[in-house]
């Protein structure tokens, strides 16, 4: 086995050794082997990254939208050419199946980059006019400045893209800290981008929770954006408040999936299983919490359990038939297993519930179906973030909506029915930033992703997400002077 790669930060357009000897192991979760050693960056590294970003902003912030589009489109092409390297590194940090990363993640994130490259040129404002006699007013949409960003381990590349693409397209410079377990593809993205962006426009600092805290608390960024846990989001918002920084928070979910008895059950089972087990359920929009109508509940649980046992294949990254790989790290394995160990006696496990045997030392869990839970059970209320789907039986539409909304989260949801009126009513009543009808999990670059309640505020993707990375200035001219 080759020796672990020694990682460096990417600052000012080059790899730079961190000002520390402290490192953490980057572990491939499909083998439990150490593949790299990452520095635990310190205040000096954060200072240096923000210094580089500040300098770069003076240049990047003055480019025309067309120039930014051209640079970002070249970045997208170059990412496409390096997709094999990105997929391999992503798998070594996450254990994801190569084939699914190639089909479901890389083309999607490159499309998102191209969307924001084009968006740079079509920002909108209200009409300019003489709202006061003799004075013309108009709006400028400007970059905010330097942005600090923190990304999670579930989709390291794609979450980095959701953060950097709108920020860079709007003319901002970025310092990004990837998760401590999955930094490698983000570093490679910064290296690739550096061919097309002024040095220091996109910097990556690797480290742990303390590094993230220093990144957020630093005086330089005018905005901080994070995808992460509710706890982390609250800390970021608190730290940012001291300096009145803008805050953009995407903090997870507990998506309800309401299945009425007139739904196409076969399609619902497959759609929900794929949306619940994809990426081993480590998705803030995962179809994790099914609410099934009384007439179909038992058949639905049986069919979902069968799908979990027979069709939802768990495999190594090079297994082209695998739907899911391992969970991301040992802590996450303990977190998910803890929920399963603590299930109340009224719960029934119809599929899974254990570690997968026969796949070596990796952190693999069986696709799991749990029914019989009560609304206030922790497996219904809290984010499990693993391959576990719960199913509850509801009595009527009002109860389904009440239970669906009866959690702290408000990110994503779905309703499965052939009744158009019911689909409309329920989609209005659901207190979530996204409602799918007879579908769950697809995303497009043009539409926003972001939640309500403890799922945070601010949107990723779409023109709404793009506008979050701009500031509005009113200019008023005396036209009679
Ligand atoms: N399906 C993408 C969801 C992003 C957050 O986990």
XYZ file of C-alpha atoms and ligand atoms in Angstrom:
487
model
C 0.000 0.000 0.000
C 1.284 3.480 -0.868
C 2.111 5.899 1.944
C -0.482 8.543 2.853
C -0.494 11.749 0.805
C 0.705 14.833 2.726
C -1.846 17.602 2.147
C -1.213 21.347 2.062
C -3.476 24.353 1.954
C -4.160 26.085 -1.357
C -3.557 29.803 -0.825
C -2.789 32.599 -3.261
C -2.780 30.292 -6.283
C -0.358 27.656 -4.910
C -0.073 24.812 -2.445
C 1.371 26.145 0.802
C 2.461 24.119 3.831
C 0.390 24.956 6.899
C 2.038 26.703 9.856
C 1.595 23.653 12.053
C 2.903 20.156 12.597
C -0.462 18.923 13.784
C -2.220 16.668 11.273
C -5.321 14.504 11.072
C -5.690 11.236 9.204
C -7.914 11.144 6.164
C -9.474 7.688 6.200
C -11.034 5.904 3.253
C -14.344 4.772 4.792
C -14.634 1.832 2.416
C -11.411 0.269 3.775
C -10.738 2.144 7.038
C -7.205 2.763 5.698
C -5.430 6.115 6.066
C -5.006 7.648 2.597
C -3.751 11.126 3.491
C -2.611 13.357 6.315
C -4.151 16.810 6.493
C -2.829 19.787 8.442
C -4.908 21.244 11.232
C -4.507 24.815 10.052
C -4.056 27.613 12.549
C -4.758 31.330 12.833
C -1.637 32.133 10.779
C -2.936 30.022 7.883
C -6.361 31.649 8.042
C -4.736 35.114 8.134
C -2.656 34.260 5.112
C -5.657 32.898 3.149
C -7.765 35.968 3.917
C -4.806 38.195 2.999
C -4.587 36.474 -0.383
C -8.348 36.704 -0.896
C -8.416 40.379 0.004
C -5.685 41.091 -2.536
C -7.400 39.009 -5.210
C -10.731 40.715 -4.643
C -9.166 44.019 -5.728
C -8.705 42.432 -9.160
C -11.502 39.838 -9.457
C -14.104 42.236 -8.069
C -13.315 44.651 -10.916
C -13.742 42.135 -13.760
C -16.735 42.400 -16.071
C -19.479 39.769 -15.836
C -18.404 38.544 -19.268
C -14.809 38.069 -18.103
C -15.995 36.122 -15.092
C -18.232 33.977 -17.253
C -15.352 33.161 -19.569
C -13.032 32.197 -16.694
C -15.690 30.054 -14.984
C -16.609 28.274 -18.213
C -12.931 27.394 -18.696
C -12.852 26.174 -15.087
C -15.892 23.983 -15.842
C -14.232 22.499 -18.939
C -11.055 21.784 -16.980
C -13.016 20.086 -14.195
C -14.668 17.909 -16.797
C -11.260 16.884 -18.137
C -10.075 15.981 -14.625
C -13.265 14.167 -13.674
C -11.548 10.779 -13.279
C -9.141 12.253 -10.719
C -11.988 13.984 -8.914
C -14.061 10.798 -8.765
C -11.134 8.719 -7.468
C -10.219 11.228 -4.755
C -13.856 11.750 -3.779
C -14.238 7.983 -3.377
C -11.063 7.758 -1.278
C -12.462 10.367 1.125
C -16.109 9.231 1.122
C -16.300 5.623 -0.131
C -18.901 6.639 -2.739
C -19.536 4.374 -5.732
C -17.455 5.667 -8.678
C -20.227 5.004 -11.202
C -22.838 7.034 -9.342
C -20.431 9.900 -8.686
C -19.701 9.929 -12.409
C -23.364 9.919 -13.441
C -25.115 11.815 -10.626
C -22.597 14.263 -9.212
C -19.824 15.359 -11.569
C -22.027 16.358 -14.550
C -24.503 17.992 -12.196
C -21.927 20.135 -10.405
C -20.285 21.148 -13.672
C -23.700 22.168 -14.982
C -24.194 24.235 -11.824
C -20.895 26.016 -12.440
C -21.907 26.754 -16.032
C -25.279 28.037 -14.807
C -23.600 30.545 -12.470
C -21.075 31.504 -15.154
C -24.022 32.576 -17.338
C -25.896 34.083 -14.394
C -23.008 36.531 -13.920
C -24.277 38.345 -17.015
C -27.988 38.556 -16.263
C -28.367 40.027 -12.787
C -31.570 42.042 -12.473
C -32.630 45.172 -10.610
C -35.826 47.262 -10.546
C -36.320 50.061 -13.065
C -34.269 53.247 -12.798
C -36.435 56.360 -12.585
C -36.968 59.855 -11.206
C -38.668 58.930 -7.927
C -37.880 62.465 -6.746
C -38.167 65.367 -9.161
C -34.819 66.233 -10.704
C -33.121 63.091 -9.418
C -32.540 59.761 -11.103
C -32.175 56.636 -8.941
C -30.801 53.279 -9.913
C -29.582 50.101 -8.340
C -26.125 48.559 -8.507
C -25.678 44.917 -7.607
C -22.127 44.510 -6.375
C -19.980 41.678 -5.038
C -19.914 41.595 -1.246
C -16.135 41.196 -0.917
C -14.327 38.292 0.695
C -16.490 35.348 1.748
C -15.661 32.623 4.293
C -17.249 29.250 3.539
C -17.447 25.909 5.344
C -18.567 22.714 3.595
C -19.619 19.249 4.808
C -18.416 15.723 4.130
C -21.505 14.227 2.470
C -20.983 15.773 -0.992
C -17.549 17.400 -0.669
C -17.191 18.465 -4.316
C -20.785 19.404 -4.973
C -21.255 21.362 -1.755
C -18.028 23.237 -2.514
C -19.460 24.018 -5.945
C -22.735 25.282 -4.459
C -20.713 27.701 -2.359
C -17.956 28.891 -4.697
C -19.833 29.094 -8.019
C -22.304 31.867 -7.095
C -19.712 33.630 -4.927
C -17.098 33.739 -7.685
C -19.599 34.523 -10.447
C -20.717 37.587 -8.491
C -17.091 38.795 -8.240
C -16.285 37.798 -4.659
C -13.103 36.115 -3.446
C -13.388 33.021 -1.275
C -11.662 31.222 1.572
C -13.225 27.789 2.007
C -12.671 25.181 4.703
C -13.776 21.698 3.636
C -14.751 19.087 6.194
C -11.796 17.604 8.048
C -12.602 14.120 6.699
C -12.999 15.036 3.005
C -10.691 17.870 1.902
C -8.995 16.413 -1.158
C -11.367 17.144 -4.030
C -11.872 20.719 -2.820
C -8.110 21.233 -2.878
C -7.971 19.834 -6.403
C -10.846 22.102 -7.461
C -8.916 25.132 -6.202
C -5.785 23.972 -8.018
C -7.743 23.577 -11.270
C -9.492 26.937 -10.827
C -6.180 28.715 -10.283
C -5.388 28.360 -13.998
C -8.227 30.738 -14.794
C -8.694 33.012 -11.759
C -6.374 35.654 -10.301
C -4.146 34.132 -7.606
C -5.981 34.132 -4.276
C -9.526 34.308 -5.664
C -10.341 30.793 -4.413
C -8.371 29.592 -1.377
C -8.777 26.363 0.562
C -7.667 25.978 4.185
C -7.802 22.508 5.670
C -8.451 21.913 9.334
C -10.799 20.953 12.110
C -13.656 22.605 13.991
C -11.292 25.161 15.559
C -9.985 26.105 12.126
C -13.589 26.612 11.032
C -14.258 28.795 14.047
C -11.226 30.967 13.244
C -12.379 31.226 9.629
C -15.812 32.451 10.689
C -14.623 34.780 13.445
C -11.964 36.464 11.291
C -12.404 40.206 10.687
C -11.940 40.019 6.897
C -14.981 38.193 5.478
C -18.086 40.283 4.916
C -20.158 37.112 4.718
C -19.900 33.564 6.027
C -21.716 30.625 4.470
C -21.914 27.120 5.855
C -23.514 23.814 5.020
C -23.417 21.736 8.178
C -25.169 20.799 11.374
C -27.702 22.950 13.230
C -25.229 23.220 16.110
C -22.493 24.486 13.768
C -24.912 26.903 12.089
C -25.963 28.385 15.418
C -22.306 28.895 16.377
C -21.584 30.540 13.025
C -24.589 32.864 13.344
C -23.549 33.797 16.885
C -19.939 34.486 15.895
C -21.013 36.460 12.824
C -23.431 38.559 14.858
C -20.547 40.086 16.823
C -19.256 41.594 13.601
C -22.576 42.020 11.747
C -21.383 39.709 8.967
C -23.876 38.332 6.524
C -24.762 34.715 7.225
C -25.922 31.976 4.859
C -26.892 28.688 6.520
C -27.845 25.286 5.096
C -28.247 23.075 8.138
C -29.783 19.751 7.332
C -33.217 18.240 7.290
C -35.576 15.463 8.218
C -37.613 15.197 5.047
C -41.161 13.881 5.381
C -42.488 11.759 2.530
C -46.295 11.571 2.573
C -47.674 8.600 0.653
C -51.453 8.606 0.134
C -53.367 5.443 -0.650
C -54.030 6.491 -4.265
C -50.282 6.808 -5.037
C -48.534 4.591 -7.571
C -47.071 2.384 -4.848
C -44.491 0.616 -6.988
C -43.087 3.931 -8.252
C -43.239 5.373 -4.737
C -41.317 2.462 -3.210
C -38.528 2.684 -5.767
C -38.377 6.491 -5.749
C -38.342 6.676 -1.961
C -35.813 3.861 -1.511
C -33.399 5.455 -3.970
C -33.912 8.902 -2.409
C -33.483 7.441 1.081
C -30.453 5.231 0.497
C -28.500 7.187 -2.134
C -25.180 8.337 -0.654
C -25.961 6.003 2.280
C -28.739 8.384 3.324
C -26.188 11.115 4.078
C -28.165 13.802 2.330
C -29.968 16.666 4.008
C -32.924 16.091 1.667
C -32.933 12.265 1.962
C -36.357 10.604 1.909
C -35.924 9.470 5.449
C -39.333 9.829 7.132
C -42.246 8.185 5.350
C -45.829 8.888 6.462
C -48.035 6.222 4.900
C -51.832 6.174 4.586
C -53.594 3.453 6.630
C -54.821 1.567 3.552
C -51.326 1.024 2.126
C -49.089 1.198 5.212
C -48.462 -2.532 5.696
C -47.965 -3.297 2.002
C -45.711 -0.267 1.679
C -43.495 -1.343 4.592
C -43.246 -4.864 3.157
C -42.377 -3.611 -0.339
C -39.829 -1.095 0.965
C -38.205 -3.773 3.127
C -37.970 -6.069 0.122
C -36.374 -3.298 -1.930
C -33.914 -2.583 0.900
C -32.892 -6.239 1.100
C -32.799 -7.137 -2.586
C -32.300 -4.025 -4.701
C -30.459 -1.435 -2.634
C -27.004 -2.894 -3.102
C -24.237 -1.865 -0.735
C -20.815 -2.069 -2.335
C -17.226 -0.950 -2.658
C -16.529 2.158 -4.764
C -15.639 0.092 -7.851
C -18.900 -1.897 -7.734
C -20.917 -0.492 -10.638
C -24.169 -1.963 -9.287
C -23.878 -0.407 -5.834
C -26.525 2.118 -4.832
C -24.676 3.011 -1.661
C -21.258 2.812 -0.062
C -20.220 3.210 3.565
C -21.120 6.038 5.908
C -18.430 8.675 5.928
C -16.502 8.076 9.129
C -16.319 6.170 12.364
C -18.176 8.864 14.324
C -21.021 8.755 11.824
C -21.124 4.973 12.054
C -21.491 5.298 15.824
C -24.083 8.075 15.411
C -26.309 6.015 13.084
C -25.781 2.781 15.021
C -26.737 4.648 18.200
C -30.174 5.459 16.765
C -30.655 1.781 15.879
C -29.472 0.579 19.302
C -31.830 2.975 21.067
C -34.967 2.140 19.051
C -37.940 1.829 21.398
C -39.594 -1.550 21.934
C -42.669 -0.477 19.927
C -40.505 -0.133 16.778
C -40.221 -2.902 14.171
C -37.088 -3.306 12.035
C -38.290 -4.877 8.777
C -34.963 -4.697 6.941
C -31.334 -4.077 7.843
C -30.330 -2.670 11.187
C -26.769 -4.014 11.207
C -23.277 -3.475 9.837
C -22.704 -5.183 6.510
C -20.572 -8.274 6.780
C -18.248 -9.361 3.985
C -17.030 -5.939 2.917
C -13.892 -5.743 5.053
C -13.310 -3.075 7.670
C -15.273 -0.297 5.943
C -18.070 1.610 7.646
C -20.916 -0.104 5.781
C -24.452 -0.259 7.162
C -27.376 -2.229 5.807
C -30.246 -0.304 4.200
C -32.738 -0.237 7.029
C -36.524 0.122 7.350
C -38.086 0.890 10.744
C -41.845 1.125 11.328
C -44.139 1.445 14.342
C -42.485 4.616 15.622
C -44.268 7.425 17.437
C -44.029 11.040 16.354
C -41.940 12.046 19.362
C -39.413 9.185 19.053
C -35.882 10.426 18.406
C -35.594 8.425 15.161
C -38.519 10.482 13.830
C -37.406 13.828 15.254
C -33.625 13.881 14.773
C -31.434 13.716 11.697
C -29.991 10.190 11.446
C -28.001 10.883 8.254
C -27.568 7.213 7.429
C -29.311 4.507 5.358
C -32.380 4.381 7.593
C -35.967 5.035 6.456
C -38.713 5.234 9.063
C -42.400 4.624 8.218
C -45.330 5.925 10.301
C -49.017 5.208 9.733
C -51.238 8.329 9.591
C -55.058 8.462 9.829
C -55.967 11.391 7.596
C -54.560 14.283 5.593
C -54.582 16.708 8.536
C -52.571 14.288 10.694
C -50.111 13.641 7.857
C -49.468 17.370 7.503
C -49.213 17.894 11.268
C -46.669 15.075 11.630
C -44.762 16.154 8.519
C -44.388 19.683 9.912
C -43.870 18.483 13.483
C -40.059 18.560 13.498
C -37.444 21.314 13.973
C -36.295 21.057 10.357
C -37.809 22.628 7.236
C -35.645 21.765 4.237
C -37.301 19.266 1.887
C -40.422 17.121 1.666
C -42.530 15.170 -0.793
C -46.106 14.087 -1.374
C -47.130 11.044 -3.391
C -50.708 10.992 -4.758
C -52.636 10.985 -8.040
C -55.130 13.529 -6.664
C -54.081 16.910 -8.092
C -56.104 18.965 -5.611
C -54.628 17.085 -2.672
C -51.109 17.491 -4.049
C -51.691 21.258 -4.313
C -53.224 21.540 -0.830
C -50.500 19.533 0.836
C -47.658 21.283 -0.989
C -49.030 24.605 0.287
C -49.342 23.311 3.854
C -45.875 21.762 4.076
C -43.471 24.008 5.990
C -40.401 23.108 3.928
C -38.230 24.987 1.430
C -38.863 22.329 -1.219
C -41.854 20.088 -1.909
C -41.649 17.376 -4.553
C -44.824 15.808 -5.941
C -44.525 12.128 -6.958
C -40.750 12.514 -6.846
C -38.074 13.007 -4.216
C -34.506 14.364 -4.350
C -33.921 15.709 -7.923
C -32.390 19.177 -8.084
C -31.766 21.619 -10.902
C -29.357 24.551 -11.019
C -32.168 26.974 -11.883
C -34.231 26.312 -8.738
C -33.325 27.241 -5.139
C -32.276 24.845 -2.405
C -32.647 26.054 1.158
C -34.773 25.617 4.205
C -36.943 27.114 6.891
C -36.812 26.794 10.684
C -33.676 25.035 11.977
C -32.691 24.089 8.439
C -31.346 27.632 8.131
C -31.740 30.567 5.777
C -30.302 31.712 2.475
C -30.570 29.737 -0.746
C -28.051 27.660 -2.645
C -28.390 27.306 -6.428
C -30.630 29.472 -8.681
C -30.733 33.240 -9.172
C -31.953 33.533 -5.553
C -28.738 31.871 -4.382
C -26.748 34.092 -6.720
C -28.336 37.263 -5.346
C -27.403 36.146 -1.810
C -23.776 36.709 -2.861
C -24.374 40.289 -4.015
C -25.119 43.534 -2.208
C -27.549 46.196 -3.371
C -26.507 49.811 -3.631
C -28.854 52.694 -4.413
C -27.268 55.506 -6.432
C -29.216 58.767 -6.792
C -28.084 61.551 -9.132
C -29.183 65.164 -9.148
C -29.868 65.572 -12.859
C -30.443 69.309 -12.674
C -27.051 70.238 -11.283
N -29.120 16.285 -2.684
C -28.220 17.335 -2.305
C -28.482 17.755 -0.905
C -27.436 18.638 -0.387
C -27.260 18.510 1.077
O -27.044 17.429 1.637
